Coordinates of C-alpha atoms (C1' of nucleotides) in Angstrom, one line a residue:
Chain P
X1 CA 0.0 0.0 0.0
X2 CA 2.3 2.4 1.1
X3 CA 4.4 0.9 -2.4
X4 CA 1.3 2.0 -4.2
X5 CA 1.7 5.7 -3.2
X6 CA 5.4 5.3 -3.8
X7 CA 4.4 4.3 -7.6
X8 CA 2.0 7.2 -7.9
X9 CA 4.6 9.5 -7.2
X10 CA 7.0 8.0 -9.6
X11 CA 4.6 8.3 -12.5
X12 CA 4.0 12.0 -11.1
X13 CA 8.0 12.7 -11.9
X14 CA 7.4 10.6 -14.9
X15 CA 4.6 13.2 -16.6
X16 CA 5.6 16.4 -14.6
X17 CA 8.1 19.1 -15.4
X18 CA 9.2 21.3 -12.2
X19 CA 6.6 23.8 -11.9
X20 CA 7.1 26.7 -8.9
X21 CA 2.9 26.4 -8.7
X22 CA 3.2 22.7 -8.0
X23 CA 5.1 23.1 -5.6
X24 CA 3.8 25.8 -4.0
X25 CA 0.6 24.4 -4.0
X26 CA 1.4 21.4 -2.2
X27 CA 3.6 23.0 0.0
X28 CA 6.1 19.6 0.8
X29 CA 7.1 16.8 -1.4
X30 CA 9.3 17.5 -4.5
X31 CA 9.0 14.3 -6.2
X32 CA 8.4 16.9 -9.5
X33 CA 12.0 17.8 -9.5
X34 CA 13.4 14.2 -10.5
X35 CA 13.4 12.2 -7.1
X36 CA 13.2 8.4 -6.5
X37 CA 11.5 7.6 -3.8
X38 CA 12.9 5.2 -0.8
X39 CA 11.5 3.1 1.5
X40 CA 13.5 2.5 5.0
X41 CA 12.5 0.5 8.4
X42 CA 12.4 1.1 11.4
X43 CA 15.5 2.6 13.0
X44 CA 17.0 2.4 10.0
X45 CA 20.1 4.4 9.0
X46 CA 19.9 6.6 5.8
X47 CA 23.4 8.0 6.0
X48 CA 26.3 8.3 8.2
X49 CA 28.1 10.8 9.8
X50 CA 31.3 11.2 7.5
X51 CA 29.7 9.8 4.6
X52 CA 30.1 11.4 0.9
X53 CA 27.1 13.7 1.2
X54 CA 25.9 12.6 -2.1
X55 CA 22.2 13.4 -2.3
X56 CA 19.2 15.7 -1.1
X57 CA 16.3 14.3 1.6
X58 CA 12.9 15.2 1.2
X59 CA 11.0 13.0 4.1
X60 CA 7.9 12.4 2.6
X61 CA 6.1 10.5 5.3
X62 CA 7.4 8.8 8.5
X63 CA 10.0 10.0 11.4
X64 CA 13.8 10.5 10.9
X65 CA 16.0 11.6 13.4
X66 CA 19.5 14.0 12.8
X67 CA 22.5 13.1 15.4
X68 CA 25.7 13.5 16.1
X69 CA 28.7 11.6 18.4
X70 CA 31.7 12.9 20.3
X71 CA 34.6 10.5 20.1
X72 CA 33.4 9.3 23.9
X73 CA 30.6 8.5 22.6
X74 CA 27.8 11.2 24.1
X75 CA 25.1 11.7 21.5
X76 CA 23.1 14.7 20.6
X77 CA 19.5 14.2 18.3
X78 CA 20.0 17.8 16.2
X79 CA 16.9 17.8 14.9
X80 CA 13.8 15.4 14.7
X81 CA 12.2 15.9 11.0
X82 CA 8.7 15.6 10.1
X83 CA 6.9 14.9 6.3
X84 CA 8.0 17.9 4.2
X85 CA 11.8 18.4 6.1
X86 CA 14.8 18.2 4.2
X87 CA 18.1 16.7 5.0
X88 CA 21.3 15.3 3.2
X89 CA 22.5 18.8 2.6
X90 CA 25.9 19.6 4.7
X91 CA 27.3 22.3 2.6
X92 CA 30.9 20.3 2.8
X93 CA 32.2 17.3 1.1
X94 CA 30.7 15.0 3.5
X95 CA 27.8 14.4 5.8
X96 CA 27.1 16.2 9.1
X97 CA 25.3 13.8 11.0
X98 CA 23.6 10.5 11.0
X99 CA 20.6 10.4 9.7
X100 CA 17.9 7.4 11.2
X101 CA 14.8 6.4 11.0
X102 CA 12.6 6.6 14.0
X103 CA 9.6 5.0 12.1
X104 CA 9.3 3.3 8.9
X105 CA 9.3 6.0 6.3
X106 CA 9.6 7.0 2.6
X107 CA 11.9 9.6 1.2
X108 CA 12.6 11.2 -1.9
X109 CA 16.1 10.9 -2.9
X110 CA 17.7 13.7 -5.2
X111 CA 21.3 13.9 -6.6
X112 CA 22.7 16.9 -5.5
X113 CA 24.0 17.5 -9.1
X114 CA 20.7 17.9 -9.9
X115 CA 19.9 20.3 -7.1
X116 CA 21.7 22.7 -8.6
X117 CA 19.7 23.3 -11.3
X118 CA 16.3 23.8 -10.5
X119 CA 15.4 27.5 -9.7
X120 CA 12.2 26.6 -8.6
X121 CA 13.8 23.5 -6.3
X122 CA 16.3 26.1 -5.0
X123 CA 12.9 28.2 -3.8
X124 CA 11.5 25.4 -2.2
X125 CA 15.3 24.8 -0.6
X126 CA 15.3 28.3 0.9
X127 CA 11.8 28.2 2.6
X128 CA 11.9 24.6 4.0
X129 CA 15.9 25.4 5.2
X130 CA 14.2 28.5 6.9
X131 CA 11.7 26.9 8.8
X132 CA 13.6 24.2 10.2
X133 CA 16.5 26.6 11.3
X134 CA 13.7 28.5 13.3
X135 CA 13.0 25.1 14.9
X136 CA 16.9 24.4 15.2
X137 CA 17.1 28.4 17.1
X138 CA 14.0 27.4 19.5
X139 CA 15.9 23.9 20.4
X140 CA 18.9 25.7 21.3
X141 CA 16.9 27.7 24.0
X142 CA 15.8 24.6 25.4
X143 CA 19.2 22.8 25.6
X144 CA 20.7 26.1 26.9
X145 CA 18.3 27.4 29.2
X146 CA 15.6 25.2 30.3
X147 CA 15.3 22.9 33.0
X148 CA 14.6 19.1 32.8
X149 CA 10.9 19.7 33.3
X150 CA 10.6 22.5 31.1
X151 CA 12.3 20.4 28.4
X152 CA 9.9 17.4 28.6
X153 CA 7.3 19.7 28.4
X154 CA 8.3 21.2 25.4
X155 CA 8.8 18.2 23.8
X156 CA 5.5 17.1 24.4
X157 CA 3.9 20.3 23.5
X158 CA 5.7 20.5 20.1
X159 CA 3.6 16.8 19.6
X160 CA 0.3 18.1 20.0
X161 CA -0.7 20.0 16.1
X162 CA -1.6 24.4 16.7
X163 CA -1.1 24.3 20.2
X164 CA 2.1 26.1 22.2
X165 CA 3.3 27.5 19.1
X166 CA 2.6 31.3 17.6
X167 CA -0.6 30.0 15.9
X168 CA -1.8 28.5 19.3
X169 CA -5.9 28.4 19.5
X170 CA -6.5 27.4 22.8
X171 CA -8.7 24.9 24.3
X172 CA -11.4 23.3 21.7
X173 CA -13.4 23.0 24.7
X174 CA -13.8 24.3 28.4
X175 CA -14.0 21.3 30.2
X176 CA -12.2 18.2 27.7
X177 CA -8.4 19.7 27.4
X178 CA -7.0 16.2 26.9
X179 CA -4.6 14.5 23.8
X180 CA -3.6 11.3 23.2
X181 CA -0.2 11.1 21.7
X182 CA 2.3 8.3 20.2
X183 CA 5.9 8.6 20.7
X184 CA 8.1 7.0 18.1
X185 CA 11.4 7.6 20.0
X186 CA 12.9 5.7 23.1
X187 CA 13.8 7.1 26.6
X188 CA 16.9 7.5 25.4
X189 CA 16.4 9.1 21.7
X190 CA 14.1 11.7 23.9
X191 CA 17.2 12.1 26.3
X192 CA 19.5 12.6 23.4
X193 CA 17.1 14.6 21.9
X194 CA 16.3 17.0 24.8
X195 CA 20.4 16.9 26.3
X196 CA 19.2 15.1 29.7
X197 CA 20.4 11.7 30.9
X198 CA 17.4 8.3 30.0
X199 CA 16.8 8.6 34.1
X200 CA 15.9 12.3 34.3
X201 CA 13.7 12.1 31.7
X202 CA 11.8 9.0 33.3
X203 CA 11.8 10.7 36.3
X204 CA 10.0 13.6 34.9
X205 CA 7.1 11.8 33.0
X206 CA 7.1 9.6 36.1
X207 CA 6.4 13.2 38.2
X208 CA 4.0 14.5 35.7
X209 CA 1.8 11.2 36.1
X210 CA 1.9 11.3 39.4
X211 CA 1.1 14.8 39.4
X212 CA -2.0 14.4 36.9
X213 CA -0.7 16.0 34.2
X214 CA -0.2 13.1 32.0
X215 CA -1.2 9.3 31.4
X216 CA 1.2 6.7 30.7
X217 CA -0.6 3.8 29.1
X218 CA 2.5 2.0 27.7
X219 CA 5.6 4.1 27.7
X220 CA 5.6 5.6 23.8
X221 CA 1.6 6.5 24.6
X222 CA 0.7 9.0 26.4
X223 CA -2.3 10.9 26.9
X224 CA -2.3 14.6 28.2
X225 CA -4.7 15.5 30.8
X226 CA -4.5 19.3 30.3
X227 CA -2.7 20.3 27.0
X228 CA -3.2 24.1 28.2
X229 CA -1.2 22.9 32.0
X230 CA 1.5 21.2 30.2
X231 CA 2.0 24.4 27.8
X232 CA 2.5 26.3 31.4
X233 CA 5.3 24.0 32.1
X234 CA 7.6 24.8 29.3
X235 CA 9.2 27.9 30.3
X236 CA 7.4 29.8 27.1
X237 CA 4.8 31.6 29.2
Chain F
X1 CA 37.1 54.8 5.6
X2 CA 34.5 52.3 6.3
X3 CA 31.9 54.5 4.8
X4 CA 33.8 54.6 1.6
X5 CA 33.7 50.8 1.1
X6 CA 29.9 51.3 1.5
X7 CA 30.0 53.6 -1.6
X8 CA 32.1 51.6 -3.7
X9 CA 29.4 48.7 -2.6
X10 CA 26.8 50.8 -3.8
X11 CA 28.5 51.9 -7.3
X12 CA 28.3 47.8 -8.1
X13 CA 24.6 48.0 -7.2
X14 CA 24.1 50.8 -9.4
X15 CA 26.1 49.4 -12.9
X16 CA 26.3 45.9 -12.2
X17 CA 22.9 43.2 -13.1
X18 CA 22.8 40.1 -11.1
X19 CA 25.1 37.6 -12.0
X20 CA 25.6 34.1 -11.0
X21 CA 29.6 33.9 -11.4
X22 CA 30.2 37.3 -9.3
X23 CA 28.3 35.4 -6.7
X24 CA 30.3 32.3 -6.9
X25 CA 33.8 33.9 -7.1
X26 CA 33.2 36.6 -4.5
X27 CA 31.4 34.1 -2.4
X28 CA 29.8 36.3 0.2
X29 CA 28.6 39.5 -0.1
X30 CA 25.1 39.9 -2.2
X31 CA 25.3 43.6 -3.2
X32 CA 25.0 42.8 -6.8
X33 CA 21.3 42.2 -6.2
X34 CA 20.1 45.6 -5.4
X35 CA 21.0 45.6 -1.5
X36 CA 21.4 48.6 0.6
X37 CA 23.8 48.9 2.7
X38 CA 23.7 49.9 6.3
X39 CA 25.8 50.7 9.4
X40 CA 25.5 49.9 12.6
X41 CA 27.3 50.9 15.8
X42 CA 28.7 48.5 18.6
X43 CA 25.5 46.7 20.4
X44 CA 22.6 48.1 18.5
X45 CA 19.8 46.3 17.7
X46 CA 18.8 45.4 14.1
X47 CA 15.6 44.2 14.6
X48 CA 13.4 42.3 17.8
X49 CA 12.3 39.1 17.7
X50 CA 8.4 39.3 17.0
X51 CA 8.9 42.1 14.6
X52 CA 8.0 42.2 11.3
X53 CA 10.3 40.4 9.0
X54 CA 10.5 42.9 6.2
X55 CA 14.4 42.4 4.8
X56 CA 16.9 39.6 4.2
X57 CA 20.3 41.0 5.8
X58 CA 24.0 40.0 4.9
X59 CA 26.5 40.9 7.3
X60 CA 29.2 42.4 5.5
X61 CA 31.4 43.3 8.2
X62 CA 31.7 42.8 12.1
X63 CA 29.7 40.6 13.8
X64 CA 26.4 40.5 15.0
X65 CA 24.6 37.7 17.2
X66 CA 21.0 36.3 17.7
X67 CA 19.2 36.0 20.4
X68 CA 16.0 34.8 22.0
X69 CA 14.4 35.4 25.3
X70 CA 12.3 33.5 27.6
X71 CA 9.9 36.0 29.5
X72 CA 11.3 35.6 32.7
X73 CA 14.2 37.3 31.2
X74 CA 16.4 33.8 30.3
X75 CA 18.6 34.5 27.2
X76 CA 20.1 32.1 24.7
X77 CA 22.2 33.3 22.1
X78 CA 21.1 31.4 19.1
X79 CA 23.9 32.1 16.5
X80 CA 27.2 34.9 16.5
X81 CA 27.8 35.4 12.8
X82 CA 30.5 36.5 10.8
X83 CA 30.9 38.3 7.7
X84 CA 29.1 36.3 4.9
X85 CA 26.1 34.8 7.1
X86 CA 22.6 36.2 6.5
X87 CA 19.5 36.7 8.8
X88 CA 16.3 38.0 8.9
X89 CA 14.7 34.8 7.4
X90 CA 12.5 33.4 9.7
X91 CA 9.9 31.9 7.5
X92 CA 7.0 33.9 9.1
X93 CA 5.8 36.7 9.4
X94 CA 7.7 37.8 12.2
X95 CA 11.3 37.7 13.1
X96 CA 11.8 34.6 15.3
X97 CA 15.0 36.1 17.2
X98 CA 16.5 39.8 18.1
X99 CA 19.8 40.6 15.8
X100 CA 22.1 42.9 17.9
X101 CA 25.8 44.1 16.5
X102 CA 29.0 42.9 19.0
X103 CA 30.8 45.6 17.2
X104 CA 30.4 47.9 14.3
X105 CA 28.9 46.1 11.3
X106 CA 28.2 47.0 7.6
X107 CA 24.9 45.4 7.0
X108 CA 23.9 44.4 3.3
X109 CA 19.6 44.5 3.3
X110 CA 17.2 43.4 1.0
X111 CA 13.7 43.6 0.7
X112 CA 12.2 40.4 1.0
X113 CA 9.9 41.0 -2.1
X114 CA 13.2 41.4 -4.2
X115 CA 14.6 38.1 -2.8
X116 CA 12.0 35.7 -4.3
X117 CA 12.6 36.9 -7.9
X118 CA 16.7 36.1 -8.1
X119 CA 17.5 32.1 -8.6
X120 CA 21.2 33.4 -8.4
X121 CA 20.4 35.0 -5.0
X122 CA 18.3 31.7 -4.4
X123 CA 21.2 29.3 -4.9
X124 CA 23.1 31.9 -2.7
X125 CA 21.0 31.7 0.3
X126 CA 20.6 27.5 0.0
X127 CA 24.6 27.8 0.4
X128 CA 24.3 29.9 3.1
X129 CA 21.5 28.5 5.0
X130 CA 23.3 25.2 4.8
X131 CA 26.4 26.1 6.2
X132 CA 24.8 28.0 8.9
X133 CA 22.4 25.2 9.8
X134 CA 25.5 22.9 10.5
X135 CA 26.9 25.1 12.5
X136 CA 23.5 25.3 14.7
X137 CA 23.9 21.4 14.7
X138 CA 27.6 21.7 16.2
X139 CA 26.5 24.0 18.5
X140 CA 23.6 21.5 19.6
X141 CA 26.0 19.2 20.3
X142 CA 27.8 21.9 22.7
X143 CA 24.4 23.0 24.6
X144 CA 23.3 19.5 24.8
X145 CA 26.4 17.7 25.7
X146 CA 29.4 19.3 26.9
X147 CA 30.5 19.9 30.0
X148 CA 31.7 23.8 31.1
X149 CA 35.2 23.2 30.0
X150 CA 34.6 21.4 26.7
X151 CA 31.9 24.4 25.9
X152 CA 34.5 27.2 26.8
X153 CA 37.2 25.6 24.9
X154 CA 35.2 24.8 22.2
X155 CA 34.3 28.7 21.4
X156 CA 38.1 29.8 21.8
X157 CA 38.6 26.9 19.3
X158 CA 36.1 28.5 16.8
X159 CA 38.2 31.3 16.8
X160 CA 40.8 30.2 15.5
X161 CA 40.9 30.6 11.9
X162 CA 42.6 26.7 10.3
X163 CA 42.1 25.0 13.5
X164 CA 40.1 22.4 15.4
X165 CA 37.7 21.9 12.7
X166 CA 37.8 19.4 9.3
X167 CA 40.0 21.0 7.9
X168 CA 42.7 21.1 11.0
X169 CA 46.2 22.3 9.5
X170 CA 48.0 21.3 13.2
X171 CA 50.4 23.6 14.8
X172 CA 52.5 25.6 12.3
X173 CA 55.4 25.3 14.1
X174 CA 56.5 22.8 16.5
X175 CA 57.9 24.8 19.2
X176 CA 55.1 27.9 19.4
X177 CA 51.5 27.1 18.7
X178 CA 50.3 30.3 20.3
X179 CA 47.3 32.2 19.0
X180 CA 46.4 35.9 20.0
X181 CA 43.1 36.3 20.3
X182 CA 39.9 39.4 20.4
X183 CA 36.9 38.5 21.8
X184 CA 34.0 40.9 20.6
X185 CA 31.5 39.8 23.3
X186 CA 31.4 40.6 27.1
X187 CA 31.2 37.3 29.8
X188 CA 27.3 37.7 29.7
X189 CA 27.0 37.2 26.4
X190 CA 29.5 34.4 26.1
X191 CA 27.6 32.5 28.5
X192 CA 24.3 32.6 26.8
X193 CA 25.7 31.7 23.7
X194 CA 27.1 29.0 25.6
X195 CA 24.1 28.2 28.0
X196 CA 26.3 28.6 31.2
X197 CA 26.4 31.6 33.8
X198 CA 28.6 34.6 33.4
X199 CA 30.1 32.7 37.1
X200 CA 31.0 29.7 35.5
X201 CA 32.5 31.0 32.5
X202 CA 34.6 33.1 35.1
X203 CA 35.6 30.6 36.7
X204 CA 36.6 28.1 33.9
X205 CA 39.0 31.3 31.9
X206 CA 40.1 31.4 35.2
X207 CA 41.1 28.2 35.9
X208 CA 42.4 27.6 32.2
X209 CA 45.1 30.6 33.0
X210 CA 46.0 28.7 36.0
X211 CA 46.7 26.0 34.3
X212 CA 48.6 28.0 31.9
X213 CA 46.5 27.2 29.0
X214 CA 45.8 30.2 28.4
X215 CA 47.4 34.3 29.0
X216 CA 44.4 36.8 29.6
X217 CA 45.8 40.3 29.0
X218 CA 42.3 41.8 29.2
X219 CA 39.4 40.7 29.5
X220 CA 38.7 40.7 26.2
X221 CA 42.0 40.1 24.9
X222 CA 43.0 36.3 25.6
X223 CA 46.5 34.6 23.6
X224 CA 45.8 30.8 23.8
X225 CA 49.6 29.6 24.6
X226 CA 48.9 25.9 22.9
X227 CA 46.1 25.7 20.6
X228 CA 46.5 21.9 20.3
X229 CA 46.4 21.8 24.0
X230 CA 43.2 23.7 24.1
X231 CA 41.3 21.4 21.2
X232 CA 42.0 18.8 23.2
X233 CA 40.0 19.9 26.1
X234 CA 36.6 20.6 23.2
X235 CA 35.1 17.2 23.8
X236 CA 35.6 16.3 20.3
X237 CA 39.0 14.5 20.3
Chain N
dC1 C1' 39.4 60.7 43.3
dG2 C1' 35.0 58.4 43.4
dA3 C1' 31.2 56.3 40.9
dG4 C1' 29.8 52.7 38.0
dC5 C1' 30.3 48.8 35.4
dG6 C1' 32.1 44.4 34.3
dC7 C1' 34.6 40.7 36.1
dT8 C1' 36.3 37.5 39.6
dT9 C1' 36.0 34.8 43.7
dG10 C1' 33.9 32.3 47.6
dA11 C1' 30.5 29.6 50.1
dC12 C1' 26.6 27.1 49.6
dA13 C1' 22.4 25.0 47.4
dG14 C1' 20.2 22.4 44.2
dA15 C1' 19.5 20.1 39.9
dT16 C1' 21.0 16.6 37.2
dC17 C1' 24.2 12.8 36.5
dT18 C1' 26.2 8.4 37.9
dC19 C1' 25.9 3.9 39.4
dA20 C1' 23.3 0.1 40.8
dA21 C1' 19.3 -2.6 41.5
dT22 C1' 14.8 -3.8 40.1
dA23 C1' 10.8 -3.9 37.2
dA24 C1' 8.4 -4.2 33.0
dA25 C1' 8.1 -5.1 28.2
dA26 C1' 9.4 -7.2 23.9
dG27 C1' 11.5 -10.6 21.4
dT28 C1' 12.9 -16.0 21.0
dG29 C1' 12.5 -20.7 20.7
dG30 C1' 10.6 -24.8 22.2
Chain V
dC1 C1' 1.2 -20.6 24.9
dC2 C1' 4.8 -20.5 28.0
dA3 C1' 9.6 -20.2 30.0
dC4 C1' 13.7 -17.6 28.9
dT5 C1' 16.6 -14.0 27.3
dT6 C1' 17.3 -9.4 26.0
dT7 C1' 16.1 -4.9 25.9
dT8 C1' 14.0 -0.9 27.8
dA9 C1' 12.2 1.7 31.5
dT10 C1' 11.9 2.9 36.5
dT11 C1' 13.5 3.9 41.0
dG12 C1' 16.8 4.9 44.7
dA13 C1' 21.1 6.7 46.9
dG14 C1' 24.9 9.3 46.6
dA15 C1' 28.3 12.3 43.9
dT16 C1' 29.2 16.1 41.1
dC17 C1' 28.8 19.9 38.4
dT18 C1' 26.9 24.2 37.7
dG19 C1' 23.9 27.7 39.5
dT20 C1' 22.8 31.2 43.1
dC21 C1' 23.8 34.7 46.2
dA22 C1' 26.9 37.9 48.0
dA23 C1' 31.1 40.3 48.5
dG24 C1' 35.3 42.2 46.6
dC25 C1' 38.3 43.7 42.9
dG26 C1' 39.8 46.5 39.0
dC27 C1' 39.1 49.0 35.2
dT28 C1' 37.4 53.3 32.8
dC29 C1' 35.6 57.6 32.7
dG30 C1' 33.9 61.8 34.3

DNA sequence: CGAGCGCTTGACAGATCTCAATAAAAGTGG
DNA sequence: CCACTTTTATTGAGATCTGTCAAGCGCTCG
């Protein structure tokens, strides 16, 4: 099934020349531009740190982490990308970090030869670049200034969809405040991810559920009580 | 003098067209695409974060850093950027961080209208973009992961042109692998760029001239007395 | 010379990490 | 379907690093 969609897109690239509207118009994917599409598992690595940076990402659906290592082997998530982020792109010769799945997922694959080319790909480059270096300058707030429980916090916030954000609308309803969510990262991908140690952040969702903030109902679901709480917890208001 | 360079900069504007290779061999500055140019004295402010992002800028000279605030006054510097780097794109409507000069800086500005129509200025920015957004991932890896010694080191390292990086030339000379040094940014601001207290950062230029790692002549001027010795202290060797 | 600002230093507190044990969950093979 | 192993998560106790608060130092400039 998810091969089906993978064919659609191929035929797409197939009939399509690059068009700025396109692309606009759909906002993510640029399987227009000349990509094959990939399929990867679970935990899964696309690329390693060091590698020949030979092509450009598009994620196109799934969950794939960005980390680097220091020598001693401490590890730092740079960036967790959603459908519509790029990576691949170092500007050097080779990779800047490792690049893994969190989820099965499907990814459009460009040679960076190509990239060059395409004014309207190079458009699409800038604004997607943009946005995720706005996420990368929030992220660095939280590793530099924010304490463990304001980091988990944020995390989860940034999983719940036009809540915490600029665009935030509030409650849906006065009384019901609640969201379930799925984690597709381990203890210790969030610990990486957020620059705290696998037992800090257990002990933190261990303190929000006894607190009532959250549910756990296995330990990658969790359902939040009060969205609007949690959102107080983050440091952001 | 300075002001002079800004008029030369402006003749180009005036008689040259946009043009891909003047880019490419120059490889920063963007004047050719109908930027002004503006100056700005030692820790002035740009622009605020959460105002309206009218204009791309280019630094041209100096330096100017980014920064965000949490509203109980908590500040992380975001990014301290050197001649070449742009800013301004924050792929909203408003600017996601406040720009403020460390020194004197010539300023190149576009209007963001202008930038969509150049592919040459397009290709620019992806380049740029790129090369800032692994140096955000780097410095992830120093927010998230390194201790107060590694972090401190790790900036002195950065300036140093040649050094501690890929492309590491090693000490010139066997006997003297010194390296004078002017920092442009006051202890505050060093630690929130580095997500420590103005104390601890004190403390650890302190404790490195004990050591005799390092010579402070004032506070601002610091000669690194072995620059090997200090990048092994980063984390990263 | 004195005021003001930035920097340094000390003593102490507290948050997070480390190490270790236990518990829970997920995968394996009979 | 059930032991059994392996992995992942939780919890506790203690150590450590960095932060906090407060005082003192040393420029720079009027």
């Amino acid at each position: 099934m998810a091969y089906y969609e993978a064919d659609t897109f191929g035929h797409a690239v197939r009939t399509g020349r690059p068009v700025a509207e396109m692309c606009a118009s759909k906002g993510t994917s640029f399987e227009h531009f000349g990509a094959k599409q990939a399929h990867y598992d679970n935990h899964a690595v696309i690329y390693y740190e060091g590698d020949p940076a030979k092509r450009l990402y598009e994620l196109a659906s799934g969950t794939v982490m960005l980390y680097k290592l220091l020598p001693d082997g401490r590890r730092q998530v740079v960036e967790v990308l959603r459908p519509g982020d790029l990576f691949g792109l170092s500007g050097a010769e080779e990779n800047d970090c490792t690049a893994e799945t969190l989820t099965d997922a499907k990814v459009n694959e460009i040679d960076l030869r190509h990239v060059e080319k395409s004014a309207d790909l190079q458009r699409h480059l800038t604004k997607c670049l943009t946005k995720q270096m706005r996420v990368l300058h929030e992220h660095a707030v939280l590793l530099g200034r924010k304490s463990a429980v304001e980091r988990v916090a944020s995390f989860l916030m940034h999983l719940v969809p036009n809540r915490g954000g600029l665009g935030c609308v509030g409650p849906v309803d006065d009384t019901e405040d609640g969201y379930d969510l799925q984690l597709h990262m381990t203890r210790q991908e969030i610990a990486d991810y957020l620059g705290l140690t696998i037992e800090t952040v257990s002990r933190v969702v261990s303190d929000m559920k006894r607190r009532g903030i959250i549910r756990v109902d296995r330990s990658d679901k969790i359902h939040l009580n009060k969205v609007c709480g949690l959102c107080q917890m983050t440091g952001m208001h």
